[in-house]
Short mmCIF file of C-alpha atoms and ligand atoms in Angstrom, two decimals:
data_model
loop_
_atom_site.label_atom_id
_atom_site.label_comp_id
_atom_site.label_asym_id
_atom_site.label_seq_id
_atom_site.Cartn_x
_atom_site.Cartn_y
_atom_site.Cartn_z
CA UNK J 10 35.70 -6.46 -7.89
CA UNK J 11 34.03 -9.51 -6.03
CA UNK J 12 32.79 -7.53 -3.07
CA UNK J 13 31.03 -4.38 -3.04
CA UNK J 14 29.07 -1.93 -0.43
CA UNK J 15 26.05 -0.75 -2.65
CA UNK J 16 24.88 2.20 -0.62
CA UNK J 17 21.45 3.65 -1.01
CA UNK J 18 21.26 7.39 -1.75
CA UNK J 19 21.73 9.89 1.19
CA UNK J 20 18.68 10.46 3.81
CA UNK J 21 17.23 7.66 2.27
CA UNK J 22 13.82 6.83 4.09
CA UNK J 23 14.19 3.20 5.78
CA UNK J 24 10.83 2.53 7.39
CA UNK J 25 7.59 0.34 7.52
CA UNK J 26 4.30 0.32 6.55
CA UNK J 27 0.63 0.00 8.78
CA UNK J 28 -2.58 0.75 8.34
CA UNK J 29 -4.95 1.41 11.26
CA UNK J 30 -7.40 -0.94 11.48
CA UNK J 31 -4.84 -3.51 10.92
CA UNK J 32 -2.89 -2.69 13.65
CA UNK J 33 -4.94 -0.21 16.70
CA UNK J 34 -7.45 -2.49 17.94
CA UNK J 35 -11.09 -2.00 19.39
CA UNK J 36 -12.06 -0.03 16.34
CA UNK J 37 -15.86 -0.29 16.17
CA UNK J 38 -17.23 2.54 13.73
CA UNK J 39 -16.12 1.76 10.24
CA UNK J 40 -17.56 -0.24 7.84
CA UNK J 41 -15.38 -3.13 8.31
CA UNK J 42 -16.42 -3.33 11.81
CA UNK J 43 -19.83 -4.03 10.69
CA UNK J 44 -18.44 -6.52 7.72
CA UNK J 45 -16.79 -8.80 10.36
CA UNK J 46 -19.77 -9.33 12.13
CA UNK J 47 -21.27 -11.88 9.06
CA UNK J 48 -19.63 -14.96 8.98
CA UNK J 49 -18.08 -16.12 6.19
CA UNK J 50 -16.67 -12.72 5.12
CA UNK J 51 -13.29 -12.90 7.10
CA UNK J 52 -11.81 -16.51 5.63
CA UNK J 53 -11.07 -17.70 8.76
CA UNK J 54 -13.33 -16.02 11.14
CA UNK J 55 -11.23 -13.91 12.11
CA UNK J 56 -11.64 -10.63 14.30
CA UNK J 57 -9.81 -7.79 14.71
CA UNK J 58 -10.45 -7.56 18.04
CA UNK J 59 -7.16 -5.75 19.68
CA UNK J 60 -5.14 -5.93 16.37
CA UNK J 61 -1.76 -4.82 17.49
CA UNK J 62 -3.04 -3.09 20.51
CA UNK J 63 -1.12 0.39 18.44
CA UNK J 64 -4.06 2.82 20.20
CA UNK J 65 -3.28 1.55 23.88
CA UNK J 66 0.30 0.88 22.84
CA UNK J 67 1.62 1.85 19.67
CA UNK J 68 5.31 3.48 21.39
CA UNK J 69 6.35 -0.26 22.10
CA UNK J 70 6.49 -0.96 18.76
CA UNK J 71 8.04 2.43 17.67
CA UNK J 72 10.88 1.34 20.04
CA UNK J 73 11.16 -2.11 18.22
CA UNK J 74 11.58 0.68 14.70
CA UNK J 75 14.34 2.06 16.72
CA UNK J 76 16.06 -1.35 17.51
CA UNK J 77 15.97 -2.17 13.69
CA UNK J 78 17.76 1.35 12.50
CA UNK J 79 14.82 2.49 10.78
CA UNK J 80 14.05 6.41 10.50
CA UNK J 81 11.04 6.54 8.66
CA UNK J 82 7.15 4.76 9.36
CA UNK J 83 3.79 4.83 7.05
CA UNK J 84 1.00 4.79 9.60
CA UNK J 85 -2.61 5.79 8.96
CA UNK J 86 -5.19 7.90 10.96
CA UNK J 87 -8.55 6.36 11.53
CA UNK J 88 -11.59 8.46 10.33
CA UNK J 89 -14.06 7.06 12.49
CA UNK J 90 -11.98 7.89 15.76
CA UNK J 91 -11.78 11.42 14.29
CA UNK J 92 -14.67 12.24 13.01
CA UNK J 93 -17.24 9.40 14.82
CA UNK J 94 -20.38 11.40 13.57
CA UNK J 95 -20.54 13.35 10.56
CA UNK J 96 -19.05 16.85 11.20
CA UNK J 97 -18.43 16.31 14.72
CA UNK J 98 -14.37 15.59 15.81
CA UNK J 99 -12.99 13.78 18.50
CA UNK J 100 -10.56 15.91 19.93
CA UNK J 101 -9.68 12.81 22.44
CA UNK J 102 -8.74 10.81 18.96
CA UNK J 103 -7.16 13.55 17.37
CA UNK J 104 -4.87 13.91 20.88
CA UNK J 105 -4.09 10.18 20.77
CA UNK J 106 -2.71 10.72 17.41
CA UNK J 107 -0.72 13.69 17.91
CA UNK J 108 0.68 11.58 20.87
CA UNK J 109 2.03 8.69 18.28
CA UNK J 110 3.75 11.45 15.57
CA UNK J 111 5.57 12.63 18.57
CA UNK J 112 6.71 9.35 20.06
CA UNK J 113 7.87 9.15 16.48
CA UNK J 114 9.41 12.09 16.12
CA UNK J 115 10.97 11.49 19.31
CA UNK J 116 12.84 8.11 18.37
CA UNK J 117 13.81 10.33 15.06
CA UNK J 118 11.22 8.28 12.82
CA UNK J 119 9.58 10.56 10.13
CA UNK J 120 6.19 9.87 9.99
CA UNK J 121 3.99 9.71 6.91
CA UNK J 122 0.35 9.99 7.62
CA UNK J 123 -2.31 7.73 4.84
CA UNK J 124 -5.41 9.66 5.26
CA UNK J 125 -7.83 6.83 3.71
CA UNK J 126 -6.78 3.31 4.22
CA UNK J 127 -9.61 0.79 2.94
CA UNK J 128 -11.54 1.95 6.24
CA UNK J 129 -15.07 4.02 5.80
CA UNK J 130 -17.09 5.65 8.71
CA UNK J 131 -20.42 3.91 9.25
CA UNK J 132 -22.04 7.27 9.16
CA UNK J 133 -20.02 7.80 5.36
CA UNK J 134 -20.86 4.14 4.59
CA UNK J 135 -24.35 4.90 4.83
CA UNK J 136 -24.06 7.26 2.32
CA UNK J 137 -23.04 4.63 -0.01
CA UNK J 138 -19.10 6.01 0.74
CA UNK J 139 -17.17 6.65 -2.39
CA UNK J 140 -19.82 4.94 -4.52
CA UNK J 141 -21.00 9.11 -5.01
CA UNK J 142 -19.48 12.47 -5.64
CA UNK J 143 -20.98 13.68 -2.60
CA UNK J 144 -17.65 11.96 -0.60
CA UNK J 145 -15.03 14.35 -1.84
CA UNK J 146 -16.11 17.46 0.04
CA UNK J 147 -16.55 15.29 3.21
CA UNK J 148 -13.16 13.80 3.06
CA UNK J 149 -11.62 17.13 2.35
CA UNK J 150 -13.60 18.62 5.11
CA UNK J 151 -11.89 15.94 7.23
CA UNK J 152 -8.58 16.30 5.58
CA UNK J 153 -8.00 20.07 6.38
CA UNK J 154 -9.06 19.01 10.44
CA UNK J 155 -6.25 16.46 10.24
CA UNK J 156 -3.97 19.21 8.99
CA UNK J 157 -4.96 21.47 11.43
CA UNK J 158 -4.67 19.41 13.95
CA UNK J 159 -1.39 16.94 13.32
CA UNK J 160 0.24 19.75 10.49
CA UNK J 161 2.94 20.36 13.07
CA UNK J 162 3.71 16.69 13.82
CA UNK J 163 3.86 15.80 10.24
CA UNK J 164 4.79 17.19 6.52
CA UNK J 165 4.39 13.76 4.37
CA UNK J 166 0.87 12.59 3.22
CA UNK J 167 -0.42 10.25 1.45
CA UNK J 168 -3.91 10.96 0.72
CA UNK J 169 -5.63 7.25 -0.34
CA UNK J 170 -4.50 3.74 -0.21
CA UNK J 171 -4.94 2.17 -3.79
CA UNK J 172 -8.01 3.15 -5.30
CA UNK J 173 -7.45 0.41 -7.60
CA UNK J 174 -7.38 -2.21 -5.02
CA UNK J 175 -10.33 -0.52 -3.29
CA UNK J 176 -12.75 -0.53 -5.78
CA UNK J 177 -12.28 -3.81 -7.32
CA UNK J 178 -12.04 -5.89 -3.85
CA UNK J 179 -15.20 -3.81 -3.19
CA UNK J 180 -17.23 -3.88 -6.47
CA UNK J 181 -15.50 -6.33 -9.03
CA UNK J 182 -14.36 -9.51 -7.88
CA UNK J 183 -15.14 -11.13 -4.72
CA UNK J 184 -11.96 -12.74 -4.39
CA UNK J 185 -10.66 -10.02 -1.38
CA UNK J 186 -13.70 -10.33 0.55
CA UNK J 187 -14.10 -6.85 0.80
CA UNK J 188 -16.71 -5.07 1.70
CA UNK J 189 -19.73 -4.20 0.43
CA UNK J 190 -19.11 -7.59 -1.35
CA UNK J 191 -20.66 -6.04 -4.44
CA UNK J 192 -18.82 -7.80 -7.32
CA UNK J 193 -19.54 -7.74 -10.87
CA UNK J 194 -20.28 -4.29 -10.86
CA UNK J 195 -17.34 -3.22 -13.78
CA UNK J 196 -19.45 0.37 -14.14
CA UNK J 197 -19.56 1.30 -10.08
CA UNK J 198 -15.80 0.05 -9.93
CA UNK J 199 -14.55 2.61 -12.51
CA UNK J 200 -16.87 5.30 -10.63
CA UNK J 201 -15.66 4.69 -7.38
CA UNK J 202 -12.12 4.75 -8.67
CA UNK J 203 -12.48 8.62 -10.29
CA UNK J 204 -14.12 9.77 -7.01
CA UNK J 205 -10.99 8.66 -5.22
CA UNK J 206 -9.10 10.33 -7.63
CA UNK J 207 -11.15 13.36 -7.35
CA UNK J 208 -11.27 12.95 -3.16
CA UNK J 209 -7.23 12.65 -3.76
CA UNK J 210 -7.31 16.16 -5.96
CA UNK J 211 -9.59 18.04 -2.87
CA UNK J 212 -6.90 16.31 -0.69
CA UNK J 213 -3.91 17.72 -2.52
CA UNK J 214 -5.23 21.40 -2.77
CA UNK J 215 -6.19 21.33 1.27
CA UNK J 216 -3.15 20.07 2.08
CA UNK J 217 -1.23 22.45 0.29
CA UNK J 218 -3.56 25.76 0.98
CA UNK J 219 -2.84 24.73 5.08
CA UNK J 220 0.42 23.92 4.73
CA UNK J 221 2.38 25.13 1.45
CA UNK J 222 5.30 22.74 2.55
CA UNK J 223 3.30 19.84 2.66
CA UNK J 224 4.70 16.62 0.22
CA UNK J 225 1.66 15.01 -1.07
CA UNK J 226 1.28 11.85 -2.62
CA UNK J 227 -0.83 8.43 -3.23
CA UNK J 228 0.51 4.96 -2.71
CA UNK J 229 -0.97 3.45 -6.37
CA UNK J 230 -0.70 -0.25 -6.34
CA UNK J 231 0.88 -1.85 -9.66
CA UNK J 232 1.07 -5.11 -10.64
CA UNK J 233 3.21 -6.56 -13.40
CA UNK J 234 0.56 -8.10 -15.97
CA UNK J 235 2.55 -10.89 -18.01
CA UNK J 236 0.75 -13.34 -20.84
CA UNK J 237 -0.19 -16.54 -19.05
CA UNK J 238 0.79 -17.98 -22.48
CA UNK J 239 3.68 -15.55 -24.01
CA UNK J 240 3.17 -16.82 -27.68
CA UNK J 241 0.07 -16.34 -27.27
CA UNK J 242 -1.47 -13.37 -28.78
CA UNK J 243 -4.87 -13.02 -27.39
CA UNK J 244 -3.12 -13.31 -23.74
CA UNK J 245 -0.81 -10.41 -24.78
CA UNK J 246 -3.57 -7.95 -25.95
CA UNK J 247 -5.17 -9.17 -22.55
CA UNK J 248 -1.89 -8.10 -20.50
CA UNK J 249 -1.58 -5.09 -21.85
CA UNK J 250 -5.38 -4.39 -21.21
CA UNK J 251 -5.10 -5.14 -17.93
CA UNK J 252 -2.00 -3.20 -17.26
CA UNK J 253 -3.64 0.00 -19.08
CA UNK J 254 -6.95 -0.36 -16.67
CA UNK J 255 -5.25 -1.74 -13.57
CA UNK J 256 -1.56 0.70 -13.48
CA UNK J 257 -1.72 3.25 -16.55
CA UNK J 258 -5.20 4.74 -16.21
CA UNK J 259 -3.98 5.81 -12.96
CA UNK J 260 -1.13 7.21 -13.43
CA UNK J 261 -2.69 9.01 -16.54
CA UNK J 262 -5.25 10.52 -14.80
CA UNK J 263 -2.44 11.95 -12.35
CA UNK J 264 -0.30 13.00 -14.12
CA UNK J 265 -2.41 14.27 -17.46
CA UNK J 266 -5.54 14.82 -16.33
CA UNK J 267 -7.56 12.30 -18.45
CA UNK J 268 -9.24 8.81 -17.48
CA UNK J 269 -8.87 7.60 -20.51
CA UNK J 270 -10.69 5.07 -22.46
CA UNK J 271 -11.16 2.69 -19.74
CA UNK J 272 -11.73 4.36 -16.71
CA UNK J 273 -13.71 7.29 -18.45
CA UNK J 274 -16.55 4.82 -19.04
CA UNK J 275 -19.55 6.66 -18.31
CA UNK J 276 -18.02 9.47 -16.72
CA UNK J 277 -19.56 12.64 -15.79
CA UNK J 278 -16.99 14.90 -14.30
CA UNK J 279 -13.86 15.32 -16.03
CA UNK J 280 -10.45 14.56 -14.55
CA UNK J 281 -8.88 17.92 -15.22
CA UNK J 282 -8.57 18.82 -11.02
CA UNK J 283 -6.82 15.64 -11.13
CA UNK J 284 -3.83 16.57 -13.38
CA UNK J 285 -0.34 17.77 -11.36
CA UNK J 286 -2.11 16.63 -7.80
CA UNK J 287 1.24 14.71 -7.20
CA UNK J 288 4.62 15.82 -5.59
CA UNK J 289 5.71 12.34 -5.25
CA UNK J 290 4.66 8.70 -6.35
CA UNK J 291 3.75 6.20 -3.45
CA UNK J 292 4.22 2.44 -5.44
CA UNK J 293 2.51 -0.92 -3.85
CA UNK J 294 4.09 -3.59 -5.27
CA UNK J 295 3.35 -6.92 -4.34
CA UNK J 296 3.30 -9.65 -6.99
CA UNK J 297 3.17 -10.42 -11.00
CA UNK J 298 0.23 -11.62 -12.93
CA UNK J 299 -0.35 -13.88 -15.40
CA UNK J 300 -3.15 -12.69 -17.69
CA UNK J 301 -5.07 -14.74 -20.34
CA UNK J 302 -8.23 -14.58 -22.71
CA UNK J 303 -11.26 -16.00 -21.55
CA UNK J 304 -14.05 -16.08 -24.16
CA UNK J 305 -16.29 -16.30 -20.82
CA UNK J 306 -15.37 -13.48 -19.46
CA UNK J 307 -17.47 -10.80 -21.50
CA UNK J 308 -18.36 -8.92 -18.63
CA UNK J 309 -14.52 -7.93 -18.43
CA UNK J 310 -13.42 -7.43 -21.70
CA UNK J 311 -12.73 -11.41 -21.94
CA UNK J 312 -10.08 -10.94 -19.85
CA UNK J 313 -9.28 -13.28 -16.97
CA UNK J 314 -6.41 -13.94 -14.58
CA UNK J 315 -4.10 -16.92 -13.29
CA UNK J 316 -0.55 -17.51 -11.31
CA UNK J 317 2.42 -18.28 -12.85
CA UNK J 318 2.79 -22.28 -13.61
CA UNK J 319 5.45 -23.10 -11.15
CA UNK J 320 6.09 -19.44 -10.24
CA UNK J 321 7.39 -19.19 -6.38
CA UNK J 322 4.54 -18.52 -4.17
CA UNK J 323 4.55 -16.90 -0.91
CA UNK J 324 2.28 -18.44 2.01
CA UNK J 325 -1.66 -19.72 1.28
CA UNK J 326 -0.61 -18.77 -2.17
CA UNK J 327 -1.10 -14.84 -1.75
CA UNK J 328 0.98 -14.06 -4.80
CA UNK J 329 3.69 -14.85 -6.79
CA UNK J 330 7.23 -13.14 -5.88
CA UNK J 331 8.61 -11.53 -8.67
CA UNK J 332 11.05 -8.80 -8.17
CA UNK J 333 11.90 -8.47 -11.58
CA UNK J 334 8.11 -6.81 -11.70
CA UNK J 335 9.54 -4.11 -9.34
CA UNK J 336 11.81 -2.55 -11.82
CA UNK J 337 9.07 -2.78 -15.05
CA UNK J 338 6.71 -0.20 -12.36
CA UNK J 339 9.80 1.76 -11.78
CA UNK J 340 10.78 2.25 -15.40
CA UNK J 341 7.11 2.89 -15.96
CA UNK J 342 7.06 5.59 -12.46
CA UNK J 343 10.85 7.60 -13.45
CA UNK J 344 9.43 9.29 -16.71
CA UNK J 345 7.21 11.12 -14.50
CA UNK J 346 10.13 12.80 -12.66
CA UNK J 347 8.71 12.68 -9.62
CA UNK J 348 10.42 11.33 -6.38
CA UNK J 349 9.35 7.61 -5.70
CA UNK J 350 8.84 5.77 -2.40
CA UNK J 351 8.04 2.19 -2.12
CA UNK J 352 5.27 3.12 0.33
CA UNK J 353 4.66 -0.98 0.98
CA UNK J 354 6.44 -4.05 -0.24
CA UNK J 355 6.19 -7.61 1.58
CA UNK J 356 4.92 -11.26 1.63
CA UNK J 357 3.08 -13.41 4.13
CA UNK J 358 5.68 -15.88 5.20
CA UNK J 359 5.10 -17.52 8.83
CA UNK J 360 8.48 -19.24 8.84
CA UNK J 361 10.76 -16.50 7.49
CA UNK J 362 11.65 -18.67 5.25
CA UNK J 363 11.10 -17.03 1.87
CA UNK J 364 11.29 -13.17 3.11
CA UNK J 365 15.32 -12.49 3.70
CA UNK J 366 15.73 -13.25 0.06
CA UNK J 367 12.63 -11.82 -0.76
CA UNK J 368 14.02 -8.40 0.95
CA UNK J 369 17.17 -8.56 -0.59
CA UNK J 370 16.04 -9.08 -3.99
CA UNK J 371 13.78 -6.40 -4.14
CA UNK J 372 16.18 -4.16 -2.46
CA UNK J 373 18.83 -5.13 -5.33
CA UNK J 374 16.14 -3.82 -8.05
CA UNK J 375 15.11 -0.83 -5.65
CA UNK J 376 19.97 0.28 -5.77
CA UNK J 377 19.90 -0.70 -9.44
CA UNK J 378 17.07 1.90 -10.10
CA UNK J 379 18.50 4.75 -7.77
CA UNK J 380 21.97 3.95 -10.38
CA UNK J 381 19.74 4.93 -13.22
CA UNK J 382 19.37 8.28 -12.00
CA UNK J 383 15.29 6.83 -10.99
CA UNK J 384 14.57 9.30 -7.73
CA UNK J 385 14.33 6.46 -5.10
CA UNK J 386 13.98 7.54 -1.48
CA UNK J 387 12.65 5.62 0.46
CA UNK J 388 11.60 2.26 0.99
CA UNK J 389 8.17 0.80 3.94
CA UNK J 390 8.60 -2.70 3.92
CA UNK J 391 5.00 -3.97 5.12
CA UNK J 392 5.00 -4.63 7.83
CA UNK J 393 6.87 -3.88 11.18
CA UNK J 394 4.71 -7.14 12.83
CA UNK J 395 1.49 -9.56 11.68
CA UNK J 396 -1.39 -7.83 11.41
CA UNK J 397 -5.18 -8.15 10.77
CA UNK J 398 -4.76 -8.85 6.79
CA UNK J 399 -8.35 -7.63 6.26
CA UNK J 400 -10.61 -10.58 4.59
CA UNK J 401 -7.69 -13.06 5.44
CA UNK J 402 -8.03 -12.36 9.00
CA UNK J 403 -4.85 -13.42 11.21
CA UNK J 404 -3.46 -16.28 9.01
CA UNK J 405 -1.29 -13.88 6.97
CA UNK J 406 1.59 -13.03 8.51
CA UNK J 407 3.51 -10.24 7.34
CA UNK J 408 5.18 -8.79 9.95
CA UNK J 409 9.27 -8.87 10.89
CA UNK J 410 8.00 -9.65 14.07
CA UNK J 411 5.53 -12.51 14.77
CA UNK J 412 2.68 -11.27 16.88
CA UNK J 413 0.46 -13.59 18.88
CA UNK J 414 -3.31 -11.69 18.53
CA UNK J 415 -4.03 -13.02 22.58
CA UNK J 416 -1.10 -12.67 24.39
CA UNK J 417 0.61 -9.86 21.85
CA UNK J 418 3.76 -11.21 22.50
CA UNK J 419 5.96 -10.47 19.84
CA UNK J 420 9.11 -12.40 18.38
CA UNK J 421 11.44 -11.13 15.82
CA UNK J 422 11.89 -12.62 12.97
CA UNK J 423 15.28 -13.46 11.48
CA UNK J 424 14.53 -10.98 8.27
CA UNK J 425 14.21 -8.22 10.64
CA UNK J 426 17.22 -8.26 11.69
CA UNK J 427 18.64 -8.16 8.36
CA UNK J 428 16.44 -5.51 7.67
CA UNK J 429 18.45 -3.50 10.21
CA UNK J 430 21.73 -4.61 9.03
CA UNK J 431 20.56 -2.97 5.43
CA UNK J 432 19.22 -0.21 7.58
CA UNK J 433 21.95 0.93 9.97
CA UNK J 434 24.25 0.95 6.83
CA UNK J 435 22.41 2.40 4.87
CA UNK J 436 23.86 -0.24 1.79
CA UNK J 437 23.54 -3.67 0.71
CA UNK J 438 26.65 -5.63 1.01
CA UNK J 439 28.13 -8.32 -1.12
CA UNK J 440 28.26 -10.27 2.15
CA UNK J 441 24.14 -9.70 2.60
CA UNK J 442 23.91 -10.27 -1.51
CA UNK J 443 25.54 -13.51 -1.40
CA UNK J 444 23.88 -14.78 1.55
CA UNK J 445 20.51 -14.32 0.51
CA UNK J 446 20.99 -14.57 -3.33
CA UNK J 447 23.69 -16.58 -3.87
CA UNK J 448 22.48 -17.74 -7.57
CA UNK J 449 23.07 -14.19 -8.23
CA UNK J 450 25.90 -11.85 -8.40
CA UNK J 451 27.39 -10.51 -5.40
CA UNK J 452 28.10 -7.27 -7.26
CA UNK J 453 25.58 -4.96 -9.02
CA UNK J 454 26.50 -2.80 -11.37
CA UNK J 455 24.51 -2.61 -14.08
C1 BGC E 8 -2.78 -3.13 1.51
C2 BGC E 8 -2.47 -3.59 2.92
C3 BGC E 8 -2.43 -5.09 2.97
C4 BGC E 8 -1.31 -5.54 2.08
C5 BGC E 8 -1.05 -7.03 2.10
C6 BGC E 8 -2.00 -3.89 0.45
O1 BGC E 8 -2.75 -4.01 -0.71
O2 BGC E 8 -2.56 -1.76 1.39
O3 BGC E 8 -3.42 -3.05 3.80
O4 BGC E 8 -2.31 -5.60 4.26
O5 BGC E 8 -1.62 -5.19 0.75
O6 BGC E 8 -2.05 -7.74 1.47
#
């Protein structure tokens, strides 16, 4: 057979992925508010500002999901709007939000609400955020108002955005330029990892005890961790270290209920009312990379990291694309028997010129797992348009539409409309295959 359709399994969620403060604009009472204000700490200088414009405007964009096919979007609420001072909510917030699940419900878009997306409360902040224990019965206190409040707009959660990422942008390296720009700080990483967990667990039960329906899960980031050097030894006991801390102890701690040896460094709580918190995985995956021993590095387990020697990189060199990496986290995800969504997936690329067959070859891993019986179902490419990409301000542009920050005009890029040719059909043709990878086979069987 030299052409093929290779549909995707039926009600298959095709959607995209935001985050608030990336997208809503004049948001001025988290911590990142306050972290934009010293220079230096956004690359380019970057503001905010009006992001997207998503809390004046957010339904013009939800019509641009409609022209693309797509009947599913990852958004996230804003705790600050909703809970501005500790224990007091916003019912105006609350209203605007329950305005935006409708308007997607309307246009037949299934929402799924993040509750925690990198963004912090000044008032939470202040209380050194999830640095303590004395977060999780805050955020579920906030958690069961959201379900109160938006339950009837919306069944699919996902409680936290990447601990992972969180904690070591935050406390580990300073490469993110995250705040509180506390690197170095291997102990308070691991810590502020388990009290996500634990603020995920509190999440879960809420959820569930307001709404027994409710589909609850996290969107993990994974990374494929490869030797730098593959004959080299040391670099492969540094992968898989690296791998363990950065994917497994995550999923462990899920799934079993234990931190493990890494993550359980100086723990004080166990991770038992973690264990079965899941009814579906949300995966994050990005990029490969390239791990090697570093007799410097003692402070992390003389473990350090690198890109791929003429590996293809996507703009300003954010990260290597590697979809192969895609299917070694979905192998990993499957034995878990949970259902799987690709809650974000994407690359900055200004020009477009790198993203079509960056879609298509993800999407080719993404049909070859669902054939394996893996329980795909659903994939948010990130993102709908260009957003504010946190400590990279503006200059990463992610979006399948362009979006100019002062006029917000916005222009389609050519990958979204082949987004909504894969889409609408629900498949990926041998036509779209060939196209976009035409070094590889038009037809996919495994
Ligand atoms: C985050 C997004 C971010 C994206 C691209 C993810 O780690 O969840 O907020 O914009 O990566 O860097």
């Amino acid at each position: 057979m030299s052409d093929a359709i290779h549909y995707f399994p039926k009600d298959f969620k095709w959607g995209t992925a935001t985050a608030a403060y990336q997208v809503e604009g004049n948001s001025h009472n988290n911590q990142w508010a306050l972290w934009e204000q010293t220079p230096g700490n956004i690359r380019t200088g970057d503001k905010a500002g009006l992001a997207c414009d998503w809390w004046r405007n957010a339904e013009a964009d939800f019509d641009r999901m409609v022209d693309l096919g797509l009947n599913a979007h990852r958004l996230s609420v804003e705790w600050s709007r909703i809970e501005p001072r500790e224990g007091y909510f916003d019912s105006a917030a609350i209203d605007r939000y329950r305005q935006m699940l409708l308007g997607l419900r309307q246009r037949g878009i299934e929402p799924m609400v993040t509750l925690h997306h990198f963004t912090n409360p000044i008032w939470l902040e202040e209380q050194g955020a999830w640095e303590s224990e004395a977060v999780v019965p805050r955020f579920e206190r906030f958690v069961a108002k959201v379900v109160q409040s938006l339950g009837d707009l919306c069944d699919m959660w996902c409680t936290i955005n990447e601990p992972n990422i969180y904690a070591i942008m935050g406390y580990l390296t300073d490469d993110g330029h995250m705040p509180p720009g506390r690197p170095g700080d291997f102990n308070l990483t691991l810590r502020v990892i388990r009290n996500m967990l634990l603020g995920h667990a509190a999440a879960y039960q809420t959820l569930h005890a307001h709404q027994p329906l409710a589909r609850v899960g996290i969107a993990h980031h994974m990374r494929a961790f490869q030797a730098l050097r593959p004959n080299n030894v040391f670099d492969r006991v540094v992968a898989r270290l690296q791998d363990y801390a950065f994917n497994q102890s995550i999923l462990e701690a899920l799934t079993r209920g234990r931190w493990g040896a890494i993550l359980g460094r100086g723990a004080s709580q166990s991770a038992r009312a973690v264990r079965g918190t899941l009814d579906w995985f949300g995966l994050n995956y990005y990029s490969r990379t390239r791990s090697y021993f570093d007799p410097k590095r003692h402070d992390l387990l003389f473990s350090n990291i690198a890109d791929t020697p003429d590996g293809e990189m996507s703009d300003h060199g954010y990260g290597e694309i590697y979809p192969d990496g895609l299917m070694h986290c979905l192998r990993r995800l499957a034995r878990y028997r949970l259902p799987i969504y690709i809650t974000e997936n994407g690359l900055p690329d200004d020009d477009d010129n790198q993203r079509p067959a960056f879609i298509v070859r993800h999407l080719r891993v993404l049909w070859t797992a669902a054939q394996f019986n893996y329980k795909i179902q659903g994939y948010y490419h990130w993102s709908l348009i260009d957003n504010f990409e946190w400590g990279q301000g503006w200059r990463m542009k992610f979006g399948l539409y362009a979006v100019d920050p002062q006029t917000q005009a916005r222009q389609p890029r050519n990958s979204a409309w082949l987004y909504r040719d894969i889409a609408k059909a629900n498949a990926l043709s041998s036509e779209i295959v060939r196209r976009h990878t035409p070094e590889l086979s038009p037809v996919l069987f495994p």
